[in-house]
Short mmCIF file of C-alpha atoms in Angstrom, two decimals:
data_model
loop_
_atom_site.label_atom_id
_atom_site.label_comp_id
_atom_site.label_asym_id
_atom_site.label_seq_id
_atom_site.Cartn_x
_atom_site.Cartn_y
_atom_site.Cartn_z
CA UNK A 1 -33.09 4.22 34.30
CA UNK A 2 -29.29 4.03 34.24
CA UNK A 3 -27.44 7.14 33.66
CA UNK A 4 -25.30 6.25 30.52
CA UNK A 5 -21.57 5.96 31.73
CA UNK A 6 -19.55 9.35 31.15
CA UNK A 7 -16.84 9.15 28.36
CA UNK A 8 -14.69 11.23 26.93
CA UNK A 9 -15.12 12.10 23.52
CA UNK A 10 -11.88 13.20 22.09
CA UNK A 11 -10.59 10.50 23.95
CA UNK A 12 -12.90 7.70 22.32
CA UNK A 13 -11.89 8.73 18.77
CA UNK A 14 -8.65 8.69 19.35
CA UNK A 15 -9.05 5.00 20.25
CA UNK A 16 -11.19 4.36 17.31
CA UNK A 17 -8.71 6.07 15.24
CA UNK A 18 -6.17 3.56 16.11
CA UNK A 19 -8.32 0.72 15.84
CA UNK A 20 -9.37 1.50 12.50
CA UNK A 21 -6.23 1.88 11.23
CA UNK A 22 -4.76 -1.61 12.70
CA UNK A 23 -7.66 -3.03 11.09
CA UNK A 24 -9.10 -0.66 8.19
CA UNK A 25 -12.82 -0.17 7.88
CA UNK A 26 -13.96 -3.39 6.60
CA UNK A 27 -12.17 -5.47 9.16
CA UNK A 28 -13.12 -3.17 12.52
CA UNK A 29 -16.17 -4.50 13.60
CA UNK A 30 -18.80 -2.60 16.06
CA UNK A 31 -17.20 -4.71 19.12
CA UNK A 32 -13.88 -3.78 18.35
CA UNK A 33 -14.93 -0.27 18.12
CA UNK A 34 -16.61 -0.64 21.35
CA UNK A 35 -14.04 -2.75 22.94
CA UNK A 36 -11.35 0.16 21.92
CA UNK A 37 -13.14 3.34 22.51
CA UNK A 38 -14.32 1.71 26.08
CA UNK A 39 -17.74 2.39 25.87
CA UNK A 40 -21.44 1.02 25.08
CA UNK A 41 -23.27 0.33 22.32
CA UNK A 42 -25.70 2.89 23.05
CA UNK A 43 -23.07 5.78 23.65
CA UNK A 44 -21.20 4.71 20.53
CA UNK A 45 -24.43 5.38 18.38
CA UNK A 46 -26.15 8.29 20.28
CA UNK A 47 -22.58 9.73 19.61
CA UNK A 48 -21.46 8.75 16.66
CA UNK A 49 -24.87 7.77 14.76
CA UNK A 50 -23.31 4.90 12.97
CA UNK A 51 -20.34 3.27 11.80
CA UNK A 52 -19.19 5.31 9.06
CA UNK A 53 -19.92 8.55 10.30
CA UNK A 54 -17.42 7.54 13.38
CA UNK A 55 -14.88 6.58 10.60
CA UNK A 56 -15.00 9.52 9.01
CA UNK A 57 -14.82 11.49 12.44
CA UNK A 58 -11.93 9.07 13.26
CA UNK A 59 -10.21 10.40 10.18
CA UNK A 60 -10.23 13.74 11.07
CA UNK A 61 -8.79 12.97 14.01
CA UNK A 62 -6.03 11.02 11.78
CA UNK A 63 -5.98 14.66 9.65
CA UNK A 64 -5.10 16.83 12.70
CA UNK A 65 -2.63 14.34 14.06
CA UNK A 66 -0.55 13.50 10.68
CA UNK A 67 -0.82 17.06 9.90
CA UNK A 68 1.23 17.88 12.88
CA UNK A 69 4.08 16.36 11.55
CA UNK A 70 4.04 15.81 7.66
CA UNK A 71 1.38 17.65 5.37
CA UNK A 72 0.76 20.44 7.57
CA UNK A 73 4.36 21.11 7.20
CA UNK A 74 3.61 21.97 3.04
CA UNK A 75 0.93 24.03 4.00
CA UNK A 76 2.25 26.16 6.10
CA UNK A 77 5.04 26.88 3.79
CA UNK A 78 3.11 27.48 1.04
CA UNK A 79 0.92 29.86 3.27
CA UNK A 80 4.29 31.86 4.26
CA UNK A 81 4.97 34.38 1.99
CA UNK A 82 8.12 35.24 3.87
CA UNK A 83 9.59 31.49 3.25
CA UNK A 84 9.06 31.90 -0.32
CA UNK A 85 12.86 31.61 -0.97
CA UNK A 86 13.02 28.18 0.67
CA UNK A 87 13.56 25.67 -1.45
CA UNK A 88 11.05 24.05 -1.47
CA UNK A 89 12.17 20.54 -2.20
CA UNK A 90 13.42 20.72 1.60
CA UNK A 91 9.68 20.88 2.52
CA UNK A 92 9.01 17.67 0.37
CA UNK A 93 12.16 15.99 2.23
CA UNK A 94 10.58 17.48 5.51
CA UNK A 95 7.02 16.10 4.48
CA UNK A 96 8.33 12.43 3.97
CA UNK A 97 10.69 12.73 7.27
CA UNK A 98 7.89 12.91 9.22
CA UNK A 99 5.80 10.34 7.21
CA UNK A 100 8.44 7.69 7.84
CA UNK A 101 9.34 8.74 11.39
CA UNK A 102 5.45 8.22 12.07
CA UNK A 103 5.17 4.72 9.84
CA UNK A 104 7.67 3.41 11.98
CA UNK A 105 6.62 4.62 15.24
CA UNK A 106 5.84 1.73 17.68
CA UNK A 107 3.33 3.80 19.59
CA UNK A 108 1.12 3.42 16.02
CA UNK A 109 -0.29 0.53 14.32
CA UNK A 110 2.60 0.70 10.98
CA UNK A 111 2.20 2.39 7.94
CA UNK A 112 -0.18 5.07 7.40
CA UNK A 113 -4.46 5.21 8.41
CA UNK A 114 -5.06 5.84 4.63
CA UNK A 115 -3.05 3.96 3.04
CA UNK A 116 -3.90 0.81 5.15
CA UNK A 117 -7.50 1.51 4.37
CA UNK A 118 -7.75 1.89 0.96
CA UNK A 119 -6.14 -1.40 0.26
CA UNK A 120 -8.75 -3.14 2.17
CA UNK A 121 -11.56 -0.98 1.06
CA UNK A 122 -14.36 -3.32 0.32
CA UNK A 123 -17.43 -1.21 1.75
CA UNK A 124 -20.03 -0.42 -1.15
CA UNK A 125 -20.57 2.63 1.34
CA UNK A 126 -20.63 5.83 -1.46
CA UNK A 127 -19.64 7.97 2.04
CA UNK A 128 -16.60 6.13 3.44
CA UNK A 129 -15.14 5.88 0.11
CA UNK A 130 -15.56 9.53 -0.49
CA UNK A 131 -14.23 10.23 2.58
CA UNK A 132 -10.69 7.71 1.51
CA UNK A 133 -10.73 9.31 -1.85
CA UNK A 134 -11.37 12.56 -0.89
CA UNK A 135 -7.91 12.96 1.85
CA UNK A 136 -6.14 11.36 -0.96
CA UNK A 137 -7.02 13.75 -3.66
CA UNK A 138 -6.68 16.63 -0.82
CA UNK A 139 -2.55 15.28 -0.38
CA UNK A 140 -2.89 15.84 -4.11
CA UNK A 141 -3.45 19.24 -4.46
CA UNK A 142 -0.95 19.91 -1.65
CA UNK A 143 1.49 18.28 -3.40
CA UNK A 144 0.80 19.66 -6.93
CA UNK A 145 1.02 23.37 -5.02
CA UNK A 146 4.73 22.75 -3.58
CA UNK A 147 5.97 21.18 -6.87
CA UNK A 148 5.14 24.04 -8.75
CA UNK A 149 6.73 26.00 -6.36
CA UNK A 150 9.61 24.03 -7.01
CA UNK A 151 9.26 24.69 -10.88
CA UNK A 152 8.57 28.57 -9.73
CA UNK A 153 11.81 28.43 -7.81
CA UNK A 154 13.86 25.90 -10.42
CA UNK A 155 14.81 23.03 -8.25
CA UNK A 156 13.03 21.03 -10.93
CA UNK A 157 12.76 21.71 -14.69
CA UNK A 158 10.54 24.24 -16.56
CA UNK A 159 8.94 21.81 -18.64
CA UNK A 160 8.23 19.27 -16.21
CA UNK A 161 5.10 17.51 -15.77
CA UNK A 162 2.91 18.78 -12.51
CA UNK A 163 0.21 16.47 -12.59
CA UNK A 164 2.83 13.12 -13.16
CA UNK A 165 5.25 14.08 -10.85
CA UNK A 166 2.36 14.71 -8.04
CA UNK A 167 0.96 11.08 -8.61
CA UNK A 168 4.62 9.91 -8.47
CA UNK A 169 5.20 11.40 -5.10
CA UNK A 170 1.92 9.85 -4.00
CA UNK A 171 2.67 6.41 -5.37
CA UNK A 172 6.04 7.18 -3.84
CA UNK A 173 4.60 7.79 -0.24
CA UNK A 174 2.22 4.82 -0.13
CA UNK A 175 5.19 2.41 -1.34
CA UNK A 176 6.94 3.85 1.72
CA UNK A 177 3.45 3.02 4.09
CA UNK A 178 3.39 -0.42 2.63
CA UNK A 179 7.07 -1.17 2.82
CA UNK A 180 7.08 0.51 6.77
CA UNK A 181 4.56 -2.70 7.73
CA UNK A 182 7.46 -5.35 5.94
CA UNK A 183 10.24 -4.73 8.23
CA UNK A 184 11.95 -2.14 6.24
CA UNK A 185 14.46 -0.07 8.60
CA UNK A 186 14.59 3.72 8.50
CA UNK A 187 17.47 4.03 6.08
CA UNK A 188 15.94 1.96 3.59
CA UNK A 189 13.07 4.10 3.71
CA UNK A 190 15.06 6.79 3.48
CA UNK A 191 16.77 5.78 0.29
CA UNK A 192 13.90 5.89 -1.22
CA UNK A 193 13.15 9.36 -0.36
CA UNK A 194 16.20 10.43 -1.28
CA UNK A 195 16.32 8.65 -4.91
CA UNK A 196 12.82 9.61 -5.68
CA UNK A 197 13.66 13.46 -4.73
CA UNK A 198 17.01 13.26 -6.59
CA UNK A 199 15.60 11.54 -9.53
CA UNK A 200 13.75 14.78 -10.19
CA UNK A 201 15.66 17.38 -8.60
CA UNK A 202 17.79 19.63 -11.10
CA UNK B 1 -19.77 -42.88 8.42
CA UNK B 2 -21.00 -40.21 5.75
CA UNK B 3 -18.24 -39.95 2.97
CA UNK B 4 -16.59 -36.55 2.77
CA UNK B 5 -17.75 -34.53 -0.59
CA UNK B 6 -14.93 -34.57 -2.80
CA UNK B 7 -13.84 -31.27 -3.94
CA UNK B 8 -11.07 -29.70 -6.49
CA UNK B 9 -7.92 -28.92 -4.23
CA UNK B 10 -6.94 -26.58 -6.72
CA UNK B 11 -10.13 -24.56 -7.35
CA UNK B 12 -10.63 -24.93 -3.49
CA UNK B 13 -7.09 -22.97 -2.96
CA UNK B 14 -7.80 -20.67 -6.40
CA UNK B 15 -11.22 -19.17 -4.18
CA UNK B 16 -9.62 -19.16 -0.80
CA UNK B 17 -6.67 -17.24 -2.63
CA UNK B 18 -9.31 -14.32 -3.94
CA UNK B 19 -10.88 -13.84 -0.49
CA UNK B 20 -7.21 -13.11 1.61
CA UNK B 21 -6.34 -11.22 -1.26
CA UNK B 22 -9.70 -9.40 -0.78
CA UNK B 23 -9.90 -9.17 3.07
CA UNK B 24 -5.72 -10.14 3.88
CA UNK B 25 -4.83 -12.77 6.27
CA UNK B 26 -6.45 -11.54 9.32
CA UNK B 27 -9.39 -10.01 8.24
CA UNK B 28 -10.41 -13.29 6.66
CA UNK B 29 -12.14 -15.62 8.61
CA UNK B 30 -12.06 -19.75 8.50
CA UNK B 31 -16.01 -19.26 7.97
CA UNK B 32 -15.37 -16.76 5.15
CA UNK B 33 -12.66 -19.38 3.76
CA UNK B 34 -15.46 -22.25 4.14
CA UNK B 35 -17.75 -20.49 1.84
CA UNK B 36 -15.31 -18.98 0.03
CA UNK B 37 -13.66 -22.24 -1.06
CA UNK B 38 -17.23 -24.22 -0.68
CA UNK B 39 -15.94 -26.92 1.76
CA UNK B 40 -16.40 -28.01 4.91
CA UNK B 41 -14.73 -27.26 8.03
CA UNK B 42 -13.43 -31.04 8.52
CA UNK B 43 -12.07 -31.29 5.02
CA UNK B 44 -10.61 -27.74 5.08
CA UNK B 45 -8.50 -28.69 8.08
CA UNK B 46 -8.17 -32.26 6.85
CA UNK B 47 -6.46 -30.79 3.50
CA UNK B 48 -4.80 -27.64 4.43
CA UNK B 49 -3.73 -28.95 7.86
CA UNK B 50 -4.53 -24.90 9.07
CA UNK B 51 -5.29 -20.96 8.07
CA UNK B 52 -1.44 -20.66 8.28
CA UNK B 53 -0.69 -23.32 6.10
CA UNK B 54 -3.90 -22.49 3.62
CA UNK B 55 -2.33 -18.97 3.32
CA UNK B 56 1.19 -20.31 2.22
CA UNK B 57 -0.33 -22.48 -0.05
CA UNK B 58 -2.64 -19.41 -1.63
CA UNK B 59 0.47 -17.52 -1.78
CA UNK B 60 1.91 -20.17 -3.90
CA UNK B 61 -1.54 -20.29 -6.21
CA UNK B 62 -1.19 -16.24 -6.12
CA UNK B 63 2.86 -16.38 -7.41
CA UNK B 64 1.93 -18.42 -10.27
CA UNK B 65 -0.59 -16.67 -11.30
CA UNK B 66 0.86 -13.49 -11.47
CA UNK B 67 4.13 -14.75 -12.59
CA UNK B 68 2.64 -15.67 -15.54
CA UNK B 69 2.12 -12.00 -16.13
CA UNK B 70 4.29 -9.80 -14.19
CA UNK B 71 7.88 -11.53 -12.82
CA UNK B 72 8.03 -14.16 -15.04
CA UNK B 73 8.33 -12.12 -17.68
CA UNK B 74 12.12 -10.68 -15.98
CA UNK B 75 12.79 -14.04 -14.78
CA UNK B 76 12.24 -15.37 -18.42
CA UNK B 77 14.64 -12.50 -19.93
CA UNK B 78 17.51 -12.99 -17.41
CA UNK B 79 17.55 -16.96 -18.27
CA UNK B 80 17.79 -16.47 -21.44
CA UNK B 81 21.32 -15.50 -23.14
CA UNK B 82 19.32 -14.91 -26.89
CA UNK B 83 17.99 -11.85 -25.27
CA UNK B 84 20.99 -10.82 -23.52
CA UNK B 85 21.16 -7.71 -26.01
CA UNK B 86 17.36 -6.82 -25.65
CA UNK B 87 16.93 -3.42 -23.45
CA UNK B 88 16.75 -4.46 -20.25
CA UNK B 89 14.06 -1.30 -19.30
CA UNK B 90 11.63 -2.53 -21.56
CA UNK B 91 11.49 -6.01 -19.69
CA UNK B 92 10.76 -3.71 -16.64
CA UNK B 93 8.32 -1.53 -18.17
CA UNK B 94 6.38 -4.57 -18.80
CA UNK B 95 6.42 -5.98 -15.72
CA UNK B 96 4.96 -2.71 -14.42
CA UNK B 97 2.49 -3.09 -17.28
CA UNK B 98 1.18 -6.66 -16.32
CA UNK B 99 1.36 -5.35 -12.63
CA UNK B 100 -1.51 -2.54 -13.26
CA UNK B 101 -3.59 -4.83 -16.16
CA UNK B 102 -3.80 -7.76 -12.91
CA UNK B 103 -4.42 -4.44 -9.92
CA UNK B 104 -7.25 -2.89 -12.56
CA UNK B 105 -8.70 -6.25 -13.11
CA UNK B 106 -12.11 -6.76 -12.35
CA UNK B 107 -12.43 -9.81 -12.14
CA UNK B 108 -9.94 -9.52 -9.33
CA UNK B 109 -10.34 -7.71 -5.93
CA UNK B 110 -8.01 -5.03 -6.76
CA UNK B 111 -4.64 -4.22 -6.21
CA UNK B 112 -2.38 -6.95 -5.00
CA UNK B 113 -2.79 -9.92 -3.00
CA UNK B 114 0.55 -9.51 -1.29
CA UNK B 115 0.40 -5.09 -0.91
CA UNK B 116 -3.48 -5.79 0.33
CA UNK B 117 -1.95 -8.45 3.27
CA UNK B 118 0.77 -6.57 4.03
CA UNK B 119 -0.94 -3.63 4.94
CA UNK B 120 -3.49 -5.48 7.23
CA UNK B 121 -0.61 -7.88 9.05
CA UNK B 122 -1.50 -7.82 12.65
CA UNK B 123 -1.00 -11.83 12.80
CA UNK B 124 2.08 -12.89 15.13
CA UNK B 125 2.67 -15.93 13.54
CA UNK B 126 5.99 -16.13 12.55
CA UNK B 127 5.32 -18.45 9.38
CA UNK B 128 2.82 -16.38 7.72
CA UNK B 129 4.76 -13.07 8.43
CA UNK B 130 8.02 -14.66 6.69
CA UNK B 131 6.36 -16.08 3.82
CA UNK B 132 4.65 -12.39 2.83
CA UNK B 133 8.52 -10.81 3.79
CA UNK B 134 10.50 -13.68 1.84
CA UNK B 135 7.92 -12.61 -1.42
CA UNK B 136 8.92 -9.14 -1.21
CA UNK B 137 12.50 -10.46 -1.00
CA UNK B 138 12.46 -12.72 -3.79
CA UNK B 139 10.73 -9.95 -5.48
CA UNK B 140 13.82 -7.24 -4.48
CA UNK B 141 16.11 -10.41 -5.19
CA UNK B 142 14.74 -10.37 -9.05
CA UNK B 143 14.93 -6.46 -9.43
CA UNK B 144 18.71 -6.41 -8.18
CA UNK B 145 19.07 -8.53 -11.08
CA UNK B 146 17.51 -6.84 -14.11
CA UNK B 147 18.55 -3.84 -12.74
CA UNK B 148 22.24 -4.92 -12.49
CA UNK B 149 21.33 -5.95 -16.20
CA UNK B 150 20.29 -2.13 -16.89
CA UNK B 151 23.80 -1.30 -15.62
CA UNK B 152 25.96 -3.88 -17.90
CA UNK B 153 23.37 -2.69 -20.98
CA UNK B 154 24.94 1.03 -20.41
CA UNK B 155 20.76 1.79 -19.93
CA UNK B 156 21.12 3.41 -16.08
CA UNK B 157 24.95 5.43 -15.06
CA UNK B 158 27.66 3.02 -14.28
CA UNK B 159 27.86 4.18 -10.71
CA UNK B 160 24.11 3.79 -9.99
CA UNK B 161 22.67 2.20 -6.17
CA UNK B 162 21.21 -0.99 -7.40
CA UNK B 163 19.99 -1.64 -3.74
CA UNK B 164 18.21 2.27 -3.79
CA UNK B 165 17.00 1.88 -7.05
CA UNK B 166 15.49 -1.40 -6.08
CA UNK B 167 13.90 -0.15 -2.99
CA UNK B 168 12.84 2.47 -5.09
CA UNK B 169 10.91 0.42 -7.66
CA UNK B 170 9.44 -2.02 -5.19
CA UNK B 171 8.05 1.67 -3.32
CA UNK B 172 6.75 2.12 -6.81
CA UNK B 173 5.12 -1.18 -7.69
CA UNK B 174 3.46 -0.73 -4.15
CA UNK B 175 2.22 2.78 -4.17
CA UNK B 176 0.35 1.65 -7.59
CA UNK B 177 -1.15 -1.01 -6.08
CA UNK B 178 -2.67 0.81 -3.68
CA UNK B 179 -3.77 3.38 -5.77
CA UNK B 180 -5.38 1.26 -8.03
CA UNK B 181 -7.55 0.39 -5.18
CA UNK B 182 -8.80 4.34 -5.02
CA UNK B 183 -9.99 4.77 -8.43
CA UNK B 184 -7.04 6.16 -10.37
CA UNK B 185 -6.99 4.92 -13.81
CA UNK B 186 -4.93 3.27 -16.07
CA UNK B 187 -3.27 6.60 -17.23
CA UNK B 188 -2.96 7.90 -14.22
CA UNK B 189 -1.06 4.33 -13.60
CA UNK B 190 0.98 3.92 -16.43
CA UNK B 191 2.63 7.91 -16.03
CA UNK B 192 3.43 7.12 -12.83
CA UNK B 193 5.44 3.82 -13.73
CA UNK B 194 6.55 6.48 -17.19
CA UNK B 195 7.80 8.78 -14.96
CA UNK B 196 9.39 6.62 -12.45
CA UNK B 197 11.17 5.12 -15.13
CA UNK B 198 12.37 8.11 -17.29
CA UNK B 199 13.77 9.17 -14.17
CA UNK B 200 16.59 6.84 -13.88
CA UNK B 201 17.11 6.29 -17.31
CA UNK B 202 20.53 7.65 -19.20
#
């Protein structure tokens, strides 16, 4: 019997990362996965089990490699007790920074893995949708931590509304995903950044 | 020579506009359009010349459809000098209201037909990518407007960005569409659109 070919794991979900976010779940089919990652059918499911157990593997591949430069950049503010003087609306500004820079990169498929998924999100499958609702409501809680940091430290008002604000600064971020994939340029996205923060800065 | 079955162009382009809203332009298939639309592949091309030209012409179906509940409703205020003195935020704040009743819908896929494609545009063609850009700009194009309308009605500051704050509001109207499509309800919706709103209100 054939010795299955040798692959390289990490290296196969990072392909299948990609592909699933050019495509979202629905739309990547098994030979696109295969055809991406570069391997067999067999390796893909004594690896992987099955398609949605790679996609959710392939998003926590996503996790690690957004986190680098946006969300990670909340948490390990908030995690800093020695920061805890930094305004912390200059985290938020950080935090979209590097969500735009990475929207727009050319080295990417455009826009953002989640965002480009859940608007194609037809799968019945209770476990990928979990998964997709689950990072979401994760970015949630992040961001509902910082902005009541920002009510701690008064860059926004006492009285202000946690839980509306954080779905505004969601709603806020996936505009930005979706407008990155219509030709928008930086500064436009930008602007938006910028008016959204100062709309509910003090 | 077998007779072609005659078939409703309009319910024909009504179906085939559901399933690109539902999978976008790439992910749908000219198989899924055949059954979609319940046709046949010679009188699909026959009538609709080709995917491209089917997807302009869905677009088309799509803009009136929603107009009659969403855009229309500004473009009906800003032609009409009787209502010249009517808050111009209110016209808005319905848009945004027909925008989440049509992305809630179930009888719909979800979201928006135009957010959904956009995010899934891998497609090269040229005519397909400028007809989903030119909607968005007609779109901006229509929020410039009412918003310069806002401006003149003393309801926004004098010295406000009407190209920001349209950017802005297009980020919004997209970052609810998407969230629609990830189980956040109405509520949720509607104090998003409240607070995005409120925000750049005098």
């Amino acid at each position: 019997m054939a010795r299955p070919r040798e692959f390289n794991k990490d290296d196969a979900l990072y392909k299948t990362m990609l592909i699933f976010w050019r495509k979202g779940y629905d739309g990547t089919s098994i030979p696109d996965l295969l055809e991406a990652a570069g391997i067999s059918r067999s390796s893909l499911y004594e690896t992987f089990t099955d398609k949605q157990t790679l996609f959710i593997e392939a998003m926590k591949i996503y996790r690690n490699f957004v986190g680098s430069n946006s969300i990670q950049i909340i948490l390990d503010y908030l995690a800093d007790p020695v920061r805890k003087n930094e305004p912390a609306m200059d985290i938020i500004r950080k935090y979209f920074n590097g969500r735009i820079d990475m929207a727009l990169d050319r080295r990417y498929p455009g826009g953002c893995f989640i965002t480009n998924t859940a608007t194609s999100l037809e799968t019945a499958d209770e476990k990928v949708r979990s998964a997709v609702v689950g990072y979401i409501r994760k970015t949630e809680d992040t961001f509902r931590d910082i902005l009541n940091r920002c009510r701690d430290n008064g860059e926004i008002t006492r009285d202000s509304d946690i839980n509306a604000l954080t779905a505004y600064l969601i709603a806020i971020a996936n505009g930005i995903n979706v407008l990155s994939r219509t030709g928008k340029d930086r500064s436009s996205l930008d602007n938006i950044v910028k008016t959204a923060l100062k709309n509910i800065s003090i």
